[in-house]
mmCIF file of C-alpha atoms in Angstrom:
data_model
loop_
_atom_site.group_PDB
_atom_site.id
_atom_site.type_symbol
_atom_site.label_atom_id
_atom_site.label_comp_id
_atom_site.label_asym_id
_atom_site.label_seq_id
_atom_site.Cartn_x
_atom_site.Cartn_y
_atom_site.Cartn_z
ATOM 1 C CA ALA A 1436 1.370 -24.079 16.085
ATOM 2 C CA ASP A 1437 5.060 -23.352 16.395
ATOM 3 C CA LEU A 1438 4.820 -20.693 13.672
ATOM 4 C CA ALA A 1439 1.776 -19.090 15.299
ATOM 5 C CA GLY A 1440 3.484 -19.015 18.677
ATOM 6 C CA GLN A 1441 6.613 -17.489 17.180
ATOM 7 C CA LEU A 1442 4.657 -14.817 15.320
ATOM 8 C CA ALA A 1443 2.597 -13.970 18.407
ATOM 9 C CA ALA A 1444 5.781 -13.618 20.468
ATOM 10 C CA GLU A 1445 7.333 -11.405 17.798
ATOM 11 C CA ALA A 1446 4.217 -9.249 17.617
ATOM 12 C CA ARG A 1447 4.191 -8.885 21.403
ATOM 13 C CA ALA A 1448 7.863 -7.873 21.491
ATOM 14 C CA GLU A 1449 7.652 -5.455 18.555
ATOM 15 C CA VAL A 1450 4.510 -3.710 19.766
ATOM 16 C CA ALA A 1451 5.665 -3.593 23.376
ATOM 17 C CA THR A 1452 8.946 -1.992 22.304
ATOM 18 C CA ALA A 1453 7.210 0.630 20.148
ATOM 19 C CA GLN A 1454 4.192 1.169 22.396
ATOM 20 C CA THR A 1455 3.530 -0.426 25.836
ATOM 21 C CA PRO A 1456 3.805 -3.934 27.318
ATOM 22 C CA ALA A 1457 0.016 -4.068 27.764
ATOM 23 C CA LEU A 1458 -0.547 -3.291 24.099
ATOM 24 C CA GLY A 1459 2.034 -5.933 23.212
ATOM 25 C CA ASP A 1460 0.051 -8.528 25.153
ATOM 26 C CA GLU A 1461 -3.136 -7.439 23.409
ATOM 27 C CA ALA A 1462 -1.415 -7.679 20.012
ATOM 28 C CA ALA A 1463 -0.310 -11.250 20.761
ATOM 29 C CA SER A 1464 -3.831 -12.151 21.901
ATOM 30 C CA VAL A 1465 -5.445 -10.688 18.777
ATOM 31 C CA LEU A 1466 -2.969 -12.502 16.541
ATOM 32 C CA ASP A 1467 -3.592 -15.805 18.331
ATOM 33 C CA ALA A 1468 -7.335 -15.373 17.737
ATOM 34 C CA LYS A 1469 -6.756 -14.465 14.084
ATOM 35 C CA LEU A 1470 -4.661 -17.596 13.498
ATOM 36 C CA LYS A 1471 -6.883 -19.977 15.491
ATOM 37 C CA PRO A 1472 -8.942 -21.278 12.514
ATOM 38 C CA MET A 1473 -5.695 -22.229 10.806
ATOM 39 C CA LEU A 1474 -4.355 -23.914 13.937
ATOM 40 C CA ASP A 1475 -7.539 -25.977 14.266
ATOM 41 C CA GLU A 1476 -6.785 -27.712 10.972
ATOM 42 C CA THR A 1477 -5.052 -31.069 11.038
ATOM 43 C CA ALA A 1478 -1.317 -31.266 10.344
ATOM 44 C CA GLU A 1479 -2.061 -33.344 7.248
ATOM 45 C CA ALA A 1480 -3.812 -30.335 5.680
ATOM 46 C CA PHE A 1481 -0.450 -28.616 5.324
ATOM 47 C CA HIS A 1482 1.383 -31.489 3.630
ATOM 48 C CA ILE A 1483 0.530 -29.924 0.277
ATOM 49 C CA ASP A 1484 3.210 -27.354 -0.522
ATOM 50 C CA ALA A 1485 0.754 -24.795 -1.939
ATOM 51 C CA ARG A 1486 -1.445 -24.991 1.175
ATOM 52 C CA PHE A 1487 1.568 -24.624 3.462
ATOM 53 C CA GLU A 1488 2.840 -21.600 1.543
ATOM 54 C CA ASP A 1489 -0.641 -20.035 1.616
ATOM 55 C CA ALA A 1490 -0.876 -20.592 5.372
ATOM 56 C CA VAL A 1491 2.500 -18.954 5.971
ATOM 57 C CA SER A 1492 1.509 -16.013 3.770
ATOM 58 C CA GLN A 1493 -1.764 -15.578 5.677
ATOM 59 C CA ALA A 1494 0.003 -15.773 9.026
ATOM 60 C CA LEU A 1495 2.582 -13.154 8.050
ATOM 61 C CA ALA A 1496 -0.156 -10.873 6.684
ATOM 62 C CA ALA A 1497 -2.032 -11.226 9.982
ATOM 63 C CA LYS A 1498 1.098 -10.282 11.894
ATOM 64 C CA ARG A 1499 1.608 -7.204 9.706
ATOM 65 C CA ALA A 1500 -2.035 -6.225 10.249
ATOM 66 C CA VAL A 1501 -1.663 -6.512 14.025
ATOM 67 C CA GLY A 1502 1.457 -4.353 13.995
ATOM 68 C CA LEU A 1503 -0.248 -1.767 11.804
ATOM 69 C CA ALA A 1504 -3.368 -1.677 13.978
ATOM 70 C CA ALA A 1505 -1.234 -1.339 17.105
ATOM 71 C CA SER A 1506 0.601 1.642 15.618
ATOM 72 C CA VAL A 1507 -2.620 3.660 15.516
ATOM 73 C CA ALA A 1508 -4.398 2.088 18.499
ATOM 74 C CA ALA A 1509 -3.937 5.145 20.704
ATOM 75 C CA SER A 1510 -5.702 7.419 18.203
ATOM 76 C CA THR A 1511 -8.412 4.954 17.135
ATOM 77 C CA GLU A 1512 -11.771 4.741 18.862
ATOM 78 C CA GLY A 1513 -11.954 1.176 20.125
ATOM 79 C CA GLY A 1514 -8.170 0.775 20.057
ATOM 80 C CA LEU A 1515 -6.237 -2.055 18.438
ATOM 81 C CA ARG A 1516 -9.182 -4.397 17.999
ATOM 82 C CA ALA A 1517 -11.247 -1.755 16.209
ATOM 83 C CA ALA A 1518 -8.347 -1.007 13.853
ATOM 84 C CA MET A 1519 -7.833 -4.664 12.942
ATOM 85 C CA ALA A 1520 -10.572 -5.041 10.298
ATOM 86 C CA PRO A 1521 -9.336 -2.225 8.033
ATOM 87 C CA ALA A 1522 -5.715 -3.190 8.754
ATOM 88 C CA VAL A 1523 -6.400 -6.716 7.500
ATOM 89 C CA ARG A 1524 -7.964 -5.385 4.278
ATOM 90 C CA LEU A 1525 -4.824 -3.344 3.635
ATOM 91 C CA GLN A 1526 -2.730 -6.530 3.438
ATOM 92 C CA ARG A 1527 -4.298 -7.571 0.136
ATOM 93 C CA PRO A 1528 -2.399 -7.236 -3.172
ATOM 94 C CA SER A 1529 -5.265 -5.113 -4.549
ATOM 95 C CA VAL A 1530 -6.572 -2.349 -2.254
ATOM 96 C CA ASP A 1531 -9.496 0.028 -2.826
ATOM 97 C CA LEU A 1532 -9.478 3.032 -0.470
ATOM 98 C CA SER A 1533 -12.486 4.726 -2.071
ATOM 99 C CA SER A 1534 -14.848 4.066 0.819
ATOM 100 C CA MET A 1535 -12.392 5.035 3.577
ATOM 101 C CA GLU A 1536 -12.431 8.376 5.399
ATOM 102 C CA LEU A 1537 -9.114 9.920 4.355
ATOM 103 C CA ALA A 1538 -9.681 13.645 4.854
ATOM 104 C CA GLU A 1539 -7.561 15.291 7.550
ATOM 105 C CA GLY A 1540 -8.792 13.919 10.851
ATOM 106 C CA GLY A 1541 -10.787 11.221 9.023
ATOM 107 C CA ALA A 1542 -11.402 7.951 10.831
ATOM 108 C CA ASP A 1543 -9.081 5.978 8.530
ATOM 109 C CA ALA A 1544 -6.463 8.604 7.694
ATOM 110 C CA ALA A 1545 -3.863 7.732 10.349
ATOM 111 C CA LEU A 1546 -4.096 4.009 9.589
ATOM 112 C CA VAL A 1547 -3.691 4.515 5.836
ATOM 113 C CA VAL A 1548 -0.750 6.891 6.317
ATOM 114 C CA ALA A 1549 0.997 4.352 8.565
ATOM 115 C CA TRP A 1550 0.300 1.598 6.031
ATOM 116 C CA MET A 1551 1.643 3.616 3.097
ATOM 117 C CA ARG A 1552 4.740 4.585 5.084
ATOM 118 C CA SER A 1553 5.423 0.880 5.685
ATOM 119 C CA GLN A 1554 5.922 0.392 1.921
ATOM 120 C CA PRO A 1555 3.697 -2.720 1.578
ATOM 121 C CA ALA A 1556 5.719 -5.136 -0.532
ATOM 122 C CA ALA A 1557 2.739 -7.223 -1.708
ATOM 123 C CA LEU A 1558 0.735 -4.266 -3.049
ATOM 124 C CA ARG A 1559 0.138 -4.438 -6.800
ATOM 125 C CA ALA A 1560 -3.017 -2.367 -7.353
ATOM 126 C CA LEU A 1561 -4.281 0.674 -5.453
ATOM 127 C CA LYS A 1562 -7.381 2.807 -5.949
ATOM 128 C CA ILE A 1563 -7.817 6.080 -4.070
ATOM 129 C CA ALA A 1564 -9.973 9.185 -4.576
ATOM 130 C CA VAL A 1565 -7.023 11.505 -4.081
ATOM 131 C CA GLU A 1566 -9.022 14.741 -4.313
ATOM 132 C CA GLU A 1567 -10.962 13.665 -1.207
ATOM 133 C CA ALA A 1568 -7.834 12.803 0.776
ATOM 134 C CA GLY A 1569 -6.125 15.124 3.247
ATOM 135 C CA ALA A 1570 -2.582 16.411 2.891
ATOM 136 C CA PRO A 1571 -0.977 13.723 5.137
ATOM 137 C CA VAL A 1572 -2.508 10.915 3.060
ATOM 138 C CA VAL A 1573 -1.507 12.564 -0.229
ATOM 139 C CA ALA A 1574 2.072 13.073 0.998
ATOM 140 C CA ALA A 1575 2.275 9.429 2.092
ATOM 141 C CA LEU A 1576 0.869 8.345 -1.277
ATOM 142 C CA HIS A 1577 3.539 10.321 -3.105
ATOM 143 C CA ASP A 1578 6.257 8.695 -0.990
ATOM 144 C CA LEU A 1579 4.764 5.247 -1.586
ATOM 145 C CA ALA A 1580 4.657 5.794 -5.351
ATOM 146 C CA ALA A 1581 8.230 7.083 -5.358
ATOM 147 C CA GLU A 1582 9.628 4.058 -3.520
ATOM 148 C CA THR A 1583 7.407 1.078 -4.375
ATOM 149 C CA LYS A 1584 8.874 -1.940 -6.141
ATOM 150 C CA SER A 1585 5.541 -3.702 -6.669
ATOM 151 C CA LEU A 1586 2.738 -1.214 -7.465
ATOM 152 C CA VAL A 1587 1.814 -1.524 -11.141
ATOM 153 C CA GLU A 1588 -1.780 -0.197 -11.127
ATOM 154 C CA LEU A 1589 -2.344 3.121 -9.356
ATOM 155 C CA ASP A 1590 -5.743 4.739 -9.901
ATOM 156 C CA ILE A 1591 -6.118 8.096 -8.126
ATOM 157 C CA GLY A 1592 -9.668 8.679 -9.336
ATOM 158 C CA GLU A 1593 -9.144 11.430 -11.928
ATOM 159 C CA ALA A 1594 -10.100 9.415 -15.012
ATOM 160 C CA PHE A 1595 -13.276 7.556 -15.942
ATOM 161 C CA PRO A 1596 -13.052 4.883 -17.055
ATOM 162 C CA PRO A 1597 -9.934 4.375 -14.902
ATOM 163 C CA LYS A 1598 -6.536 4.669 -16.554
ATOM 164 C CA PRO A 1599 -4.134 3.404 -13.860
ATOM 165 C CA LEU A 1600 -0.500 4.479 -13.708
ATOM 166 C CA ASP A 1601 2.379 2.024 -13.320
ATOM 167 C CA ALA A 1602 4.290 3.434 -10.339
ATOM 168 C CA ARG A 1603 7.272 1.162 -11.041
ATOM 169 C CA LYS A 1604 7.747 2.808 -14.425
ATOM 170 C CA LEU A 1605 7.403 6.270 -12.926
ATOM 171 C CA ASN A 1606 9.926 5.783 -10.122
ATOM 172 C CA GLY A 1607 12.470 3.768 -12.093
ATOM 173 C CA ALA A 1608 12.006 0.427 -10.338
ATOM 174 C CA ASP A 1609 11.277 -0.985 -13.795
ATOM 175 C CA LYS A 1610 14.821 -0.678 -15.140
ATOM 176 C CA GLU A 1611 13.734 -1.643 -18.656
ATOM 177 C CA CYS A 1612 11.435 1.372 -19.031
ATOM 178 C CA ARG A 1613 13.242 4.139 -20.925
ATOM 179 C CA SER A 1614 10.188 5.709 -22.558
ATOM 180 C CA LEU A 1615 6.810 6.273 -20.893
ATOM 181 C CA ASP A 1616 3.660 6.957 -22.930
ATOM 182 C CA LEU A 1617 1.039 8.749 -20.816
ATOM 183 C CA ARG A 1618 -0.853 10.328 -23.706
ATOM 184 C CA GLU A 1619 -4.663 10.466 -23.485
ATOM 185 C CA LYS A 1620 -4.710 9.216 -19.884
ATOM 186 C CA LYS A 1621 -7.077 11.997 -18.738
ATOM 187 C CA LEU A 1622 -4.433 13.119 -16.261
ATOM 188 C CA GLY A 1623 -5.239 16.240 -14.238
ATOM 189 C CA PRO A 1624 -3.369 18.403 -11.723
ATOM 190 C CA ALA A 1625 -3.495 15.719 -9.000
ATOM 191 C CA SER A 1626 -1.848 13.229 -11.358
ATOM 192 C CA ALA A 1627 0.739 15.839 -12.276
ATOM 193 C CA ARG A 1628 1.655 16.320 -8.615
ATOM 194 C CA LEU A 1629 1.963 12.565 -8.121
ATOM 195 C CA ILE A 1630 4.073 12.086 -11.238
ATOM 196 C CA ALA A 1631 6.336 15.004 -10.333
ATOM 197 C CA ALA A 1632 6.886 13.602 -6.830
ATOM 198 C CA THR A 1633 7.682 10.175 -8.267
ATOM 199 C CA LEU A 1634 9.968 11.048 -11.176
ATOM 200 C CA GLY A 1635 12.646 12.406 -8.868
ATOM 201 C CA ALA A 1636 13.619 8.838 -8.015
ATOM 202 C CA ASN A 1637 13.897 7.767 -11.673
ATOM 203 C CA ALA A 1638 17.406 7.469 -13.066
ATOM 204 C CA THR A 1639 16.516 5.480 -16.214
ATOM 205 C CA LEU A 1640 13.636 7.302 -17.921
ATOM 206 C CA GLU A 1641 14.692 9.183 -21.065
ATOM 207 C CA CYS A 1642 11.334 10.173 -22.597
ATOM 208 C CA ILE A 1643 7.851 10.848 -21.247
ATOM 209 C CA MET A 1644 4.870 11.655 -23.500
ATOM 210 C CA LEU A 1645 2.014 13.611 -21.918
ATOM 211 C CA SER A 1646 -0.030 15.138 -24.742
ATOM 212 C CA ASN A 1647 -3.852 15.134 -24.817
ATOM 213 C CA ASN A 1648 -4.375 15.253 -21.071
ATOM 214 C CA ALA A 1649 -6.040 17.802 -18.789
ATOM 215 C CA LEU A 1650 -3.008 18.919 -16.792
ATOM 216 C CA GLY A 1651 -3.758 22.640 -17.080
ATOM 217 C CA PRO A 1652 -1.275 25.424 -16.255
ATOM 218 C CA GLU A 1653 -0.843 24.237 -12.659
ATOM 219 C CA GLY A 1654 -0.173 20.652 -13.706
ATOM 220 C CA GLY A 1655 2.267 21.743 -16.404
ATOM 221 C CA GLU A 1656 4.206 23.887 -13.968
ATOM 222 C CA VAL A 1657 4.368 21.144 -11.340
ATOM 223 C CA LEU A 1658 5.500 18.575 -13.889
ATOM 224 C CA GLY A 1659 8.143 20.928 -15.241
ATOM 225 C CA GLY A 1660 9.614 21.211 -11.783
ATOM 226 C CA GLY A 1661 9.486 17.444 -11.311
ATOM 227 C CA LEU A 1662 11.236 16.791 -14.606
ATOM 228 C CA ALA A 1663 13.928 19.289 -13.711
ATOM 229 C CA ASN A 1664 14.660 17.334 -10.539
ATOM 230 C CA THR A 1665 15.027 13.905 -12.164
ATOM 231 C CA ARG A 1666 18.355 12.186 -11.660
#
């Protein structure tokens, strides 16, 4: 109960500072409701270390979801409460954006951009149909891939069956990766743009192999520019 109260107070203060006091109160109320099933459990249920750690993780994820939903409440039909369901799904370690409306002006675009900009530390796998996404979402995706320390499976929907990219190896977060084999990955121009945007942050990569893909002239040109800008 103490943890829930502390998190609710923090959510209220953070949202009220960034938005309005009324929205801060609503954020605290939504978080209280989200944590209520956990609070209804007996104290003995949390004596097991694994259960306690899981409860803390769930509570922190709920707080992040509330903050994310509040950040787009003004532009979301139904406000903060309507944005909560998709915001909660975005807290998972594996996220599939395929069914979300990500074109410019799409119902989920602003939420997903805000989420990507937050650099979700728990994210390990991400699936997105990048060719159906608007420019703001694609730009946020490129920034996420360039800065992430956790994303190891990134599927942007160009290959079937999927051939995910390891963003940590692209951006240099994996300091042991000196050579990257991307041959026969069915990479197209969208992948080339993502890779080019990500490689600029890589100071350790010495060799990248890209033969037998479908990059095309546009993809080759984009990648050439990206490779020229590596550190």
